[in-house]
Short mmCIF file of C-alpha atoms in Angstrom, two decimals:
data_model
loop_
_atom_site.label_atom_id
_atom_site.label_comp_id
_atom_site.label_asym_id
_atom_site.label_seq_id
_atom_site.Cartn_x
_atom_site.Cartn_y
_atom_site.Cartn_z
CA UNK A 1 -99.87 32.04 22.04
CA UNK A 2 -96.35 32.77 23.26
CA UNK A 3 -94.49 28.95 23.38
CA UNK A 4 -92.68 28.88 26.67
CA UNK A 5 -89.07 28.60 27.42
CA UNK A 6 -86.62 30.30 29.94
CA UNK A 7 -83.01 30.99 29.80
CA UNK A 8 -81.84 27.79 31.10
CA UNK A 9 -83.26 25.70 28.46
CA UNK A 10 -81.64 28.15 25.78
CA UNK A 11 -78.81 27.54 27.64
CA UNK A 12 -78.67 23.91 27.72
CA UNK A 13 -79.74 23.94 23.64
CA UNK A 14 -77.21 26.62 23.04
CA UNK A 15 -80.19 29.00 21.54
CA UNK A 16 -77.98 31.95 20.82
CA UNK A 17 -74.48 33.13 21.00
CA UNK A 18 -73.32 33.86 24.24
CA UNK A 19 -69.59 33.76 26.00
CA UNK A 20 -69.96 29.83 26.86
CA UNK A 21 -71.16 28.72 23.42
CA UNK A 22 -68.62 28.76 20.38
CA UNK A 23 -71.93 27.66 18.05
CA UNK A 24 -75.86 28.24 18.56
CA UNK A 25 -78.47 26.91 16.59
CA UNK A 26 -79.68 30.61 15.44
CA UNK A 27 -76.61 30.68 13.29
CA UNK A 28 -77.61 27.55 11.71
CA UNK A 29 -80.87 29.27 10.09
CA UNK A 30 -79.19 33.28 10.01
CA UNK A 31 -77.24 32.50 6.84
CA UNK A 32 -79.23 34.93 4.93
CA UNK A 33 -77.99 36.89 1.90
CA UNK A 34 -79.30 40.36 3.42
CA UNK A 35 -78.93 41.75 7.25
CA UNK A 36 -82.48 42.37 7.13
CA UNK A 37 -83.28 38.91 6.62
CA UNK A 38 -81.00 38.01 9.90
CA UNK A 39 -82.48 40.48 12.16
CA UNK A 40 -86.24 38.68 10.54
CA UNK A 41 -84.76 35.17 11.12
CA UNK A 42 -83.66 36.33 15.12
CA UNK A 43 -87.14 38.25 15.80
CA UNK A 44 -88.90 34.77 14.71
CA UNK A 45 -86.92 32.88 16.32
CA UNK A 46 -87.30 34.00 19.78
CA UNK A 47 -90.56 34.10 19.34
CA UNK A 48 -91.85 30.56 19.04
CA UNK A 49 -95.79 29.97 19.28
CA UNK A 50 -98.15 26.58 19.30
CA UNK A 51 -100.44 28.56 17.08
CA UNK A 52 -101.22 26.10 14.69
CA UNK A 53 -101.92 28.35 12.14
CA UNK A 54 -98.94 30.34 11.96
CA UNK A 55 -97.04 27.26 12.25
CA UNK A 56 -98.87 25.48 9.45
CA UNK A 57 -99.21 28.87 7.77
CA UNK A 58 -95.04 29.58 7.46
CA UNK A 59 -94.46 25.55 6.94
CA UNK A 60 -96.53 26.31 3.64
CA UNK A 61 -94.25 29.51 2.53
CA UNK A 62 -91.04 27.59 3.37
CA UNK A 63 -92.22 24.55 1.41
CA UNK A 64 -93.30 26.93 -1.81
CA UNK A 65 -89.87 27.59 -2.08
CA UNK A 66 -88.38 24.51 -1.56
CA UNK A 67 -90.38 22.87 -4.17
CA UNK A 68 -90.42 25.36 -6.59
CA UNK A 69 -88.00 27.07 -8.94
CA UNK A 70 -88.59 30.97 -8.48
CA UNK A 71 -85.99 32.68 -6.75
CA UNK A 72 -85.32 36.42 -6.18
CA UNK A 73 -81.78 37.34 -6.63
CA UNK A 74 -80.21 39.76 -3.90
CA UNK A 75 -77.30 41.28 -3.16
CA UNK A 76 -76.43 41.89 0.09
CA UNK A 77 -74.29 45.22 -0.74
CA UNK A 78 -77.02 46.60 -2.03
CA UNK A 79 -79.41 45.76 0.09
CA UNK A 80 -76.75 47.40 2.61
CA UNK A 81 -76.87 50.79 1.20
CA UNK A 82 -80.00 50.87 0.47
CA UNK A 83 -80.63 51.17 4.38
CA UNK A 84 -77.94 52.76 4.60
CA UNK A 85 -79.50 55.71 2.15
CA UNK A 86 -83.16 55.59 3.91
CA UNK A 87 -81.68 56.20 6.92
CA UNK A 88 -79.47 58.96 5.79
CA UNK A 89 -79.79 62.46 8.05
CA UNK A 90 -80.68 64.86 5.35
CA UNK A 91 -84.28 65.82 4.39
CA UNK A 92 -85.97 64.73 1.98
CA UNK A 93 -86.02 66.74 -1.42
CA UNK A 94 -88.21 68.98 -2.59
CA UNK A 95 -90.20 67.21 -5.85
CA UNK A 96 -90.11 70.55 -8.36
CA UNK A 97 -88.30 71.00 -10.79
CA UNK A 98 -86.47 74.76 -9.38
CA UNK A 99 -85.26 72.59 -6.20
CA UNK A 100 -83.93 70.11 -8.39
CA UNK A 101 -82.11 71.96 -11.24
CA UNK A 102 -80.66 73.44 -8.10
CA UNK A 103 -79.70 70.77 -5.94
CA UNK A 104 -78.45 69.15 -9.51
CA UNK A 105 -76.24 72.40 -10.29
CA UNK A 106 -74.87 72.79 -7.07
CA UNK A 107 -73.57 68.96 -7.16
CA UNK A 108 -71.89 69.57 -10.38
CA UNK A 109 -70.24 72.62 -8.78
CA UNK A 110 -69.32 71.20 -5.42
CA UNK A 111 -69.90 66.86 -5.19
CA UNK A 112 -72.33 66.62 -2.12
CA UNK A 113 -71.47 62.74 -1.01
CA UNK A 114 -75.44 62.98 0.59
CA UNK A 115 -76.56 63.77 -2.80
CA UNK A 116 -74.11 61.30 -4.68
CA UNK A 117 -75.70 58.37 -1.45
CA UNK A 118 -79.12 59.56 -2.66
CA UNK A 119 -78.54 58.83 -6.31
CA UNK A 120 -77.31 55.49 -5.96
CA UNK A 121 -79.41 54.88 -3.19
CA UNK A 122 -82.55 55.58 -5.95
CA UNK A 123 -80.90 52.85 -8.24
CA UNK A 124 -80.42 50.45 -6.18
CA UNK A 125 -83.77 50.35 -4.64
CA UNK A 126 -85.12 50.60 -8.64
CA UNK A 127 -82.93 47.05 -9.55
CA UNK A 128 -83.93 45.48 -6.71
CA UNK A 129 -88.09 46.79 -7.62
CA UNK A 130 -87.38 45.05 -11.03
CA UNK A 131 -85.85 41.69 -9.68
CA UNK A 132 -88.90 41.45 -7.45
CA UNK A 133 -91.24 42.56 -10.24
CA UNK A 134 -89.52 39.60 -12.14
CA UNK A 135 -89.48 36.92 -9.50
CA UNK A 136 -93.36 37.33 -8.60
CA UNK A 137 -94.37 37.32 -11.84
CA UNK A 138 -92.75 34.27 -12.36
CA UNK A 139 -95.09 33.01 -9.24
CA UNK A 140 -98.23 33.56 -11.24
CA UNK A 141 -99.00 30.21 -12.88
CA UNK A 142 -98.31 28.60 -9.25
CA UNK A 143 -99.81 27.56 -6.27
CA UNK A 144 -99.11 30.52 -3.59
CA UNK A 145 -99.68 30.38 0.05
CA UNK A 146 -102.32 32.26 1.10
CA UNK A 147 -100.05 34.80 3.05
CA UNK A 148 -97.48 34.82 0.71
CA UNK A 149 -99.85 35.41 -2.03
CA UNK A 150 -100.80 38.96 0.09
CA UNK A 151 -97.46 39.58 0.46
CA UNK A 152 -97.46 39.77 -3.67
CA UNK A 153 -100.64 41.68 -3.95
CA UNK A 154 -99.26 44.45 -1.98
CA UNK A 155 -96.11 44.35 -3.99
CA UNK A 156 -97.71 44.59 -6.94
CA UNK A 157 -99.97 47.61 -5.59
CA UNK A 158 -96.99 49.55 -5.13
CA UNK A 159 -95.07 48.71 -8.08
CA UNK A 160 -98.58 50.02 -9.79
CA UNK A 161 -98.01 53.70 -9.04
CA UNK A 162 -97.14 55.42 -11.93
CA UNK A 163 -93.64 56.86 -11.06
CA UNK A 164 -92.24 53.70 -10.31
CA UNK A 165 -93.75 51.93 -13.42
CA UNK A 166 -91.89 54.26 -15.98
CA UNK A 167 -88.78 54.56 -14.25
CA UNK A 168 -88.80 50.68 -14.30
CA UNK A 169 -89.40 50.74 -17.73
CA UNK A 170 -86.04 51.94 -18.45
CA UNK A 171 -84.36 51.75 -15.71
CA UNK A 172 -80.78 53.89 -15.18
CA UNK A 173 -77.27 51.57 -15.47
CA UNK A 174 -75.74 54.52 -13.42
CA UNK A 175 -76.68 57.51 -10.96
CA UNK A 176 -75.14 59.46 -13.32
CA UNK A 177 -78.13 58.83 -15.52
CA UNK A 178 -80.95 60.03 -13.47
CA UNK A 179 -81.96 63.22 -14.28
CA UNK A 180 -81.86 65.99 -11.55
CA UNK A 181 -86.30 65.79 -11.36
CA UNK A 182 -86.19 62.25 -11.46
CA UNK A 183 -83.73 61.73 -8.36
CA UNK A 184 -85.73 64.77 -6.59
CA UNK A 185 -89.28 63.37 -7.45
CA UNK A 186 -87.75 59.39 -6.42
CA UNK A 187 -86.14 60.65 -3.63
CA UNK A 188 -89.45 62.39 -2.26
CA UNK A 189 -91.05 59.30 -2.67
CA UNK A 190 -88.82 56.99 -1.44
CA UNK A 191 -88.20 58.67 2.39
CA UNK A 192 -91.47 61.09 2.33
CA UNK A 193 -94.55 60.21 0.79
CA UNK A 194 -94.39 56.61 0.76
CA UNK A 195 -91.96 55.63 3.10
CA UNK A 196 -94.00 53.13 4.85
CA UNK A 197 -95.36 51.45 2.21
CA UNK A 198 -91.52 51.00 0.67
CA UNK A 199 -90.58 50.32 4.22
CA UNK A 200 -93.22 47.17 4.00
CA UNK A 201 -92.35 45.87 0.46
CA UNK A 202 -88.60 45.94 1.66
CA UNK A 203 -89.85 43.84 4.59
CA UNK A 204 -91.14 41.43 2.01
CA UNK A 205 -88.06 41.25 0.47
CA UNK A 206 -86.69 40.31 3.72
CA UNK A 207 -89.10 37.35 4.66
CA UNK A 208 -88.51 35.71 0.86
CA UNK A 209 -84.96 36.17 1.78
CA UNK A 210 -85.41 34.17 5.19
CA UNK A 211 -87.65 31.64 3.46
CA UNK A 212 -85.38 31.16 0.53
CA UNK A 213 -82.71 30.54 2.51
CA UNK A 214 -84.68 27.97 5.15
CA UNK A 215 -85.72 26.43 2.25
CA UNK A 216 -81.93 26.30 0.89
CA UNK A 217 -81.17 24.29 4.34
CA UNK A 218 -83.66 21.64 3.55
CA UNK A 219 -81.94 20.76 0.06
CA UNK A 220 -78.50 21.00 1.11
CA UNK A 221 -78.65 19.62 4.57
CA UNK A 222 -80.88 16.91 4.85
CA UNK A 223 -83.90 19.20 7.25
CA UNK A 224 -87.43 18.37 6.64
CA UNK A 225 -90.40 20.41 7.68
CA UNK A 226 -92.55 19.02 10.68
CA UNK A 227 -95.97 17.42 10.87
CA UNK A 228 -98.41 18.86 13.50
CA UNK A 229 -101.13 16.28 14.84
CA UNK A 230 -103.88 16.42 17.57
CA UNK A 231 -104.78 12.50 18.34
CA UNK A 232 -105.40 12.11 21.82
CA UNK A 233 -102.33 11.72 23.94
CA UNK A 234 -99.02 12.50 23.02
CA UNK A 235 -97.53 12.17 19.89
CA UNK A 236 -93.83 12.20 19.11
CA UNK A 237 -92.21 10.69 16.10
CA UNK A 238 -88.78 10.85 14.87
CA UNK A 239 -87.63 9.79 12.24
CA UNK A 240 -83.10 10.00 11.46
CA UNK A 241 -83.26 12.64 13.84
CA UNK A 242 -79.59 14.54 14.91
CA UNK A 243 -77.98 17.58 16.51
CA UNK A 244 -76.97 19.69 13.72
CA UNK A 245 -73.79 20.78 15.72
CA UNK A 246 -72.09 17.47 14.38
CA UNK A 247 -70.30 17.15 11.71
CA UNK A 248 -70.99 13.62 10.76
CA UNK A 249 -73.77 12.52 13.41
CA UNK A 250 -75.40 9.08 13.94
CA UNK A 251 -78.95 9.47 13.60
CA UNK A 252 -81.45 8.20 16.03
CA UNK A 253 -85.02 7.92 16.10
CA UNK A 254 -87.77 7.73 18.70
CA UNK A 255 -91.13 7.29 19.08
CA UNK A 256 -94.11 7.70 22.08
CA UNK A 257 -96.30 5.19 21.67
CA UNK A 258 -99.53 4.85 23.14
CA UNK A 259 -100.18 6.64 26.23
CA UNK A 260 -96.54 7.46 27.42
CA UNK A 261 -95.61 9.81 28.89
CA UNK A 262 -91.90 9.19 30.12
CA UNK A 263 -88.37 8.72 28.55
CA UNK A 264 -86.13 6.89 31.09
CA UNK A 265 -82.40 6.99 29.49
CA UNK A 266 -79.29 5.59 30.57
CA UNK A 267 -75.97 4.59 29.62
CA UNK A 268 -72.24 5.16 30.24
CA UNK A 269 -70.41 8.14 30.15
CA UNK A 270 -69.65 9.57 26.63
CA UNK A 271 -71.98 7.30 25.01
CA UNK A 272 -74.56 10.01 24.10
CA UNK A 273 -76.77 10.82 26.40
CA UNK A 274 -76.71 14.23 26.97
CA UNK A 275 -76.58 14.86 22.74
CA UNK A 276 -79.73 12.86 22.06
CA UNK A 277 -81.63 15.28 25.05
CA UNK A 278 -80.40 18.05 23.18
CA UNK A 279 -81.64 17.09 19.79
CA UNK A 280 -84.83 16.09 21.23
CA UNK A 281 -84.92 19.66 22.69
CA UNK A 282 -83.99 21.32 19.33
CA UNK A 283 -86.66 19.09 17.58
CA UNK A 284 -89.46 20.77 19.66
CA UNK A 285 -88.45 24.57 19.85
CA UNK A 286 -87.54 24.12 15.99
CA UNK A 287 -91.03 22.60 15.41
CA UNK A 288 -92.41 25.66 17.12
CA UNK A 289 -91.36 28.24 14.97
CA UNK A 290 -92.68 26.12 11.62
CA UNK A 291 -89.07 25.76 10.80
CA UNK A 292 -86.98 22.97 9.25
CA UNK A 293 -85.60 20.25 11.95
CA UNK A 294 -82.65 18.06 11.76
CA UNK A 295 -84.37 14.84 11.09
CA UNK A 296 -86.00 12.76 7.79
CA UNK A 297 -89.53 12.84 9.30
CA UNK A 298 -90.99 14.19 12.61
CA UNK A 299 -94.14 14.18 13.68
CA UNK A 300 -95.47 15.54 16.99
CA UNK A 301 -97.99 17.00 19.16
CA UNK A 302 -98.11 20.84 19.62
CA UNK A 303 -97.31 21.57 23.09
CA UNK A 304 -96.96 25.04 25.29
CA UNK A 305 -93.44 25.25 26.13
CA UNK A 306 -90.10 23.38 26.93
CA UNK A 307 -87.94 23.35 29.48
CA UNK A 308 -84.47 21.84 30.06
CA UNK A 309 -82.25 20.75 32.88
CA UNK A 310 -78.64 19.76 31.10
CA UNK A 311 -75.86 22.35 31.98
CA UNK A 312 -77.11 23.60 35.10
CA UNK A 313 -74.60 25.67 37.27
CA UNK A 314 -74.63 26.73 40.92
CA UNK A 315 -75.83 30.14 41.52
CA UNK A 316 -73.03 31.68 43.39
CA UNK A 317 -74.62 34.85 43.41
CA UNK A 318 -77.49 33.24 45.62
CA UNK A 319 -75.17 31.02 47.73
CA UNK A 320 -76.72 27.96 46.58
CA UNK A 321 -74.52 24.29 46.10
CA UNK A 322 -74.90 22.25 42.84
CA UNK A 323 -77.51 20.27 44.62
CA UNK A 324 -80.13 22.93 46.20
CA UNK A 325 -79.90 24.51 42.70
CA UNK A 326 -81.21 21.37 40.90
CA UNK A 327 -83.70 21.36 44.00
CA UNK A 328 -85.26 25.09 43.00
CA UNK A 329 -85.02 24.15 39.42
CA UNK A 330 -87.54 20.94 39.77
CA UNK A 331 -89.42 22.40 42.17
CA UNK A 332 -89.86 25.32 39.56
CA UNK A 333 -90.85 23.31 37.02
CA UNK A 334 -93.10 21.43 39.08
CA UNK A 335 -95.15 24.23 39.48
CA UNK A 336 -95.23 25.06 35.86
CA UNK A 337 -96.99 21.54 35.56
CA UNK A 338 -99.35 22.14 37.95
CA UNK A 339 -100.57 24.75 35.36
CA UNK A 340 -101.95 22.40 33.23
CA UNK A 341 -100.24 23.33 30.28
CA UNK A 342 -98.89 20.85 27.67
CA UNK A 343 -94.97 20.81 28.20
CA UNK A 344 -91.59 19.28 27.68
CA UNK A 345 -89.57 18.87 30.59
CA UNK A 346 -85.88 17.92 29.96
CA UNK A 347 -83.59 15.91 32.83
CA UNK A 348 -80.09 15.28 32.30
CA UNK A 349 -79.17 13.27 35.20
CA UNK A 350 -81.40 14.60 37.73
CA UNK A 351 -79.53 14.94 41.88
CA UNK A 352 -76.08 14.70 40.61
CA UNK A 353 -75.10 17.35 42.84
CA UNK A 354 -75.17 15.13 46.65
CA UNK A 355 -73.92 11.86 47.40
CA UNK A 356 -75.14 8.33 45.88
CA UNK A 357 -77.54 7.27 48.42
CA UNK A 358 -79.67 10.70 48.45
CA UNK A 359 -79.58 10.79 45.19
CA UNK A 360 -81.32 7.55 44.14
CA UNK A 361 -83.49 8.55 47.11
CA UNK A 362 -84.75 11.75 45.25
CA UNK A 363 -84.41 10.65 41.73
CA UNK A 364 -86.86 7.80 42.74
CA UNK A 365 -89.04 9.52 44.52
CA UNK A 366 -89.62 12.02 42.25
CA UNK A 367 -89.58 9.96 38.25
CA UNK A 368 -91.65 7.45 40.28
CA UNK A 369 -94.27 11.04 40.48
CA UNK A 370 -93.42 12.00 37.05
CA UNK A 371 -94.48 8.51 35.35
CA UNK A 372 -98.18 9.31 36.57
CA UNK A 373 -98.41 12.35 34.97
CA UNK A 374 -100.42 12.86 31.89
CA UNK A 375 -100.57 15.21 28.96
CA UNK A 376 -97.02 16.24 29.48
CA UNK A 377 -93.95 14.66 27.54
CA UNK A 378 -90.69 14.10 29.95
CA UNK A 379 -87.16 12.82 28.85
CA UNK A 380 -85.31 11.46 32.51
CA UNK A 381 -81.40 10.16 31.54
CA UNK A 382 -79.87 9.15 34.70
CA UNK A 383 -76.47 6.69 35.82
CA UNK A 384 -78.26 5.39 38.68
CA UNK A 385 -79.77 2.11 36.89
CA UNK A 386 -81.12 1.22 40.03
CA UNK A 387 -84.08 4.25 39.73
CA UNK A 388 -85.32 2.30 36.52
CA UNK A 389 -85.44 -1.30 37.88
CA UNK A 390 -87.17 0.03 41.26
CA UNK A 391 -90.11 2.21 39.57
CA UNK A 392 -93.49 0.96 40.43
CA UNK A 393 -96.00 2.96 37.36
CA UNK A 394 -94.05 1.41 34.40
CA UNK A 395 -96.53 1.26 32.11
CA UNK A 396 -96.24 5.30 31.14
CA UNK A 397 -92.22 4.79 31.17
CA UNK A 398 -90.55 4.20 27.93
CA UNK A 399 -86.71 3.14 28.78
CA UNK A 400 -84.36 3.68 26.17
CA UNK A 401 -80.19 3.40 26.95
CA UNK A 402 -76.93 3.84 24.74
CA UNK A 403 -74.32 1.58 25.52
CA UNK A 404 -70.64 0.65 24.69
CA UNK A 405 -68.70 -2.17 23.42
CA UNK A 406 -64.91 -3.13 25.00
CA UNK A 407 -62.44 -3.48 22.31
CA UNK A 408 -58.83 -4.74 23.91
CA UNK A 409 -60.20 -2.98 27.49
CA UNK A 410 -60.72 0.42 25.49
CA UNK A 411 -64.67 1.51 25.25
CA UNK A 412 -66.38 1.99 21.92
CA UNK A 413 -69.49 3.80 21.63
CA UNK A 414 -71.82 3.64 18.47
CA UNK A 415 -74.34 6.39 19.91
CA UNK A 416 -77.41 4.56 18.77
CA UNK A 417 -80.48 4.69 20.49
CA UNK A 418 -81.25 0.96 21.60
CA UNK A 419 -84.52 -0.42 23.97
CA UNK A 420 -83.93 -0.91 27.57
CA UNK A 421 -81.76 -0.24 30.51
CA UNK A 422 -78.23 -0.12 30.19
CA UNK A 423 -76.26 -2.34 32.87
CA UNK A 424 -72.48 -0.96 31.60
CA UNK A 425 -70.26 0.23 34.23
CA UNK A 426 -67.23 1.51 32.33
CA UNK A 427 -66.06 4.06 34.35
CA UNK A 428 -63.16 2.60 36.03
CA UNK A 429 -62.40 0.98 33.12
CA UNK A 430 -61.49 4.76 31.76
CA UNK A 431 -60.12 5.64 35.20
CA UNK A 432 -57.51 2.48 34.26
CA UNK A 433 -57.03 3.46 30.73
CA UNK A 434 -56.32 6.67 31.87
CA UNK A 435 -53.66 5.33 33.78
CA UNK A 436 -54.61 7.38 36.95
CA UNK A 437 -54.29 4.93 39.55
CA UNK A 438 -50.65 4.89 38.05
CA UNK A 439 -49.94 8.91 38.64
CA UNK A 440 -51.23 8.70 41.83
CA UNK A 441 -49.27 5.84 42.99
CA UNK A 442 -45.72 7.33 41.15
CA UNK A 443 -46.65 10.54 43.30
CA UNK A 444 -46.72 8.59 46.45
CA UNK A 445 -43.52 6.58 46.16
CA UNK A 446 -41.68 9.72 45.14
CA UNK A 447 -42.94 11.06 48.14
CA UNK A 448 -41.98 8.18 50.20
CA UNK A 449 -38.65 7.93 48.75
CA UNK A 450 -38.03 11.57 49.70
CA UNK A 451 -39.16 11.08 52.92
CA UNK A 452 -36.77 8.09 53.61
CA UNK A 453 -33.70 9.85 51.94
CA UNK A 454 -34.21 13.01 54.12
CA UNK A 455 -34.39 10.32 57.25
CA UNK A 456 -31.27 8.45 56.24
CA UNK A 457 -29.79 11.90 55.79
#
């Protein structure tokens, strides 16, 4: 029940670190105390699903954290070298207790650093057994998830066999106090005979790390967890929604309503177009992974995939202009809708590559097509007003616009979502402002004046 979504549309929502990006949105939920708990935070997020189950399944786990008071220290040091020693290329030892007076001996004689990483590697892994001993029993007299409440039994399975109990039960405050058939008999059991099942509990410890710290982002941030729903139609409801790239953003919010289907959005340059698509794009992928979105409330359908047209280059490699590559990338994308999946199909200023005239042609003809079609959710922003006021099928069509106020000839944007079609035409009122008519006409007098001096001459 793998959600859809192609490179492109992380891309244009600036997914994941890449050379064009200086943010992406995975670092805004990686911020985990261990790296095991980033490298669980990346797998789940590329791996979005409209399972509703596993959705509504990890909303629960984040959501016992957030509202409740339990939380399992880590350190991220020693969760470091505790990898660092399970991965460590020496064999196991030998659990007896002639291999161990041995290996013990021999490190008194000569200090082996595999045997000194072994030794601490045992302790650490025994603190971090108690904190998580601690923190779960502090999780009995509550309400657990049903999967997180496995996740415990299984802990508490393996902190049940008996070598780990005593040890635990006075634990070491240094290597040094291990004794040689303790570190032998630990170290046996750590990387040999139950390597897997430590291997899993330390994967638990990872997932309470990632939902601890999702959960940290809802309190400190402002994020709230989404609601799924399946009423006929589409559903989409947000609520103080914003792109969580912004320092101090203007929140928006939007709502389908009734049987619509389409978004038509326009508005001057700057005025925030293109940021609003974005957020609406990071509102559904986030709400596909069960994580915490940028917004007070949100409420939506569960749909198949998303994809996005916002940043979209010419392909040099293919030979293809600005224009023929928006061409392959609707007709692409109209063929994933004649799959008959639920989607979300993203349009920043569709035809922007050719001139005026083929471009309303196009834009028209095709969001005049979109507007019929059902059981799909599109968002259209586009400069070319006209589209809008010449669309036959507007009863689908929600139009939405930003717009601009002129304060002594200077444009000032509020970025708030308001009903409608914007009629603004600011753009040569920045052209002015920015003074290039000026430049252009100080280069051609110089150039005149040269020209007459070197005739006079």
């Amino acid at each position: 029940m793998f959600f859809e979504y192609d490179k492109q549309t992380s891309l244009d929502l600036e997914l994941f670190q890449n050379d064009r990006t200086e943010k992406c949105l995975f670092s805004v939920f990686g911020r985990t105390v261990t790296k095991g708990g980033q490298e669980t935070v990346l797998r789940l997020f590329k791996t979005p699903t409209f399972d509703i189950n596993s959705l509504e399944g990890r909303k629960a786990e984040i959501h016992f954290f957030f509202k409740n008071k339990p939380h399992l220290k880590l350190n991220s040091e020693y969760c470091a070298f505790i990898e660092h020693y399970l991965a460590i290329n020496k064999n196991p030892l030998r659990d007896n207790i002639i291999d161990a007076t041995y290996n013990g001996i021999m490190n008194l004689i000569s200090p082996d650093g595999d045997y000194w990483i072994i030794s601490n590697g045992i302790r650490y892994i025994i603190q971090l057994l108690i904190d998580l001993k601690n923190f779960i029993e502090e999780t009995d007299e509550l309400e657990v998830p049903l999967t997180l409440k496995e996740d415990f039994a299984e802990v508490k399975k393996f902190l049940s066999i008996k070598i780990l109990w005593k040890i635990m039960l006075n634990p070491p405050q240094q290597a040094e106090n291990l004794a040689y058939s303790v570190i032998n008999a630990l170290d046996h059991f750590f990387r040999e005979s139950h390597k897997h099942q430590l291997r899993e509990v330390i994967q638990i410890i990872y997932k309470i790390d990632v939902l601890q710290t999702l959960s940290s982002i809802m309190k400190s941030e402002g994020y709230t967890l989404p609601q799924y729903t399946f009423e006929s139609g589409i559903v989409f409801e947000m609520t103080d929604g914003f792109h969580p790239f912004l320092s101090s953003p203007v929140t928006n919010s939007f709502t389908v309503q009734n049987n619509s289907s389409l978004c038509f959005l326009t508005g001057p340059n700057m005025s925030g177009k293109s940021t609003f698509l974005k957020t609406i794009g990071i509102m559904i992928y986030l709400s596909h992974l069960g994580f915490p979105v940028p917004a007070k409330n949100l409420k939506t359908s569960v749909f198949n995939g998303l994809y996005t047209t916002i940043n979209l280059s010419d392909n040099i490699n293919f030979g293809y202009s600005h224009f023929y590559s928006e061409v392959k990338r609707v007709k692409d994308i109209a063929g994933k809708i004649s799959s008959e999946k639920k989607l979300v199909i993203i349009f920043d200023e569709l035809f922007r590559g050719t001139n005026v005239k083929d471009a309303f042609d196009a834009s028209l003809a095709i969001v005049s097509k979109i507007a019929k079609i059902k059981n799909n959710l599109f968002y259209i922003s586009s400069h070319i007003l006209e589209v809008a006021e010449n669309l036959d099928n507007k009863e689908n069509v929600v139009f939405k616009c930003f717009e601009s106020s002129l304060i002594n000839e200077t444009p000032v944007y509020d970025y708030k979502l308001k009903e409608g079609i914007s009629q603004e035409r600011i753009g040569m009122v920045i052209i002015r402002n920015e003074r290039i008519i000026e430049i252009l006409n100080e280069v051609t007098e110089k150039q005149y004046e040269r020209t007459n001096a070197n005739y006079t001459n």
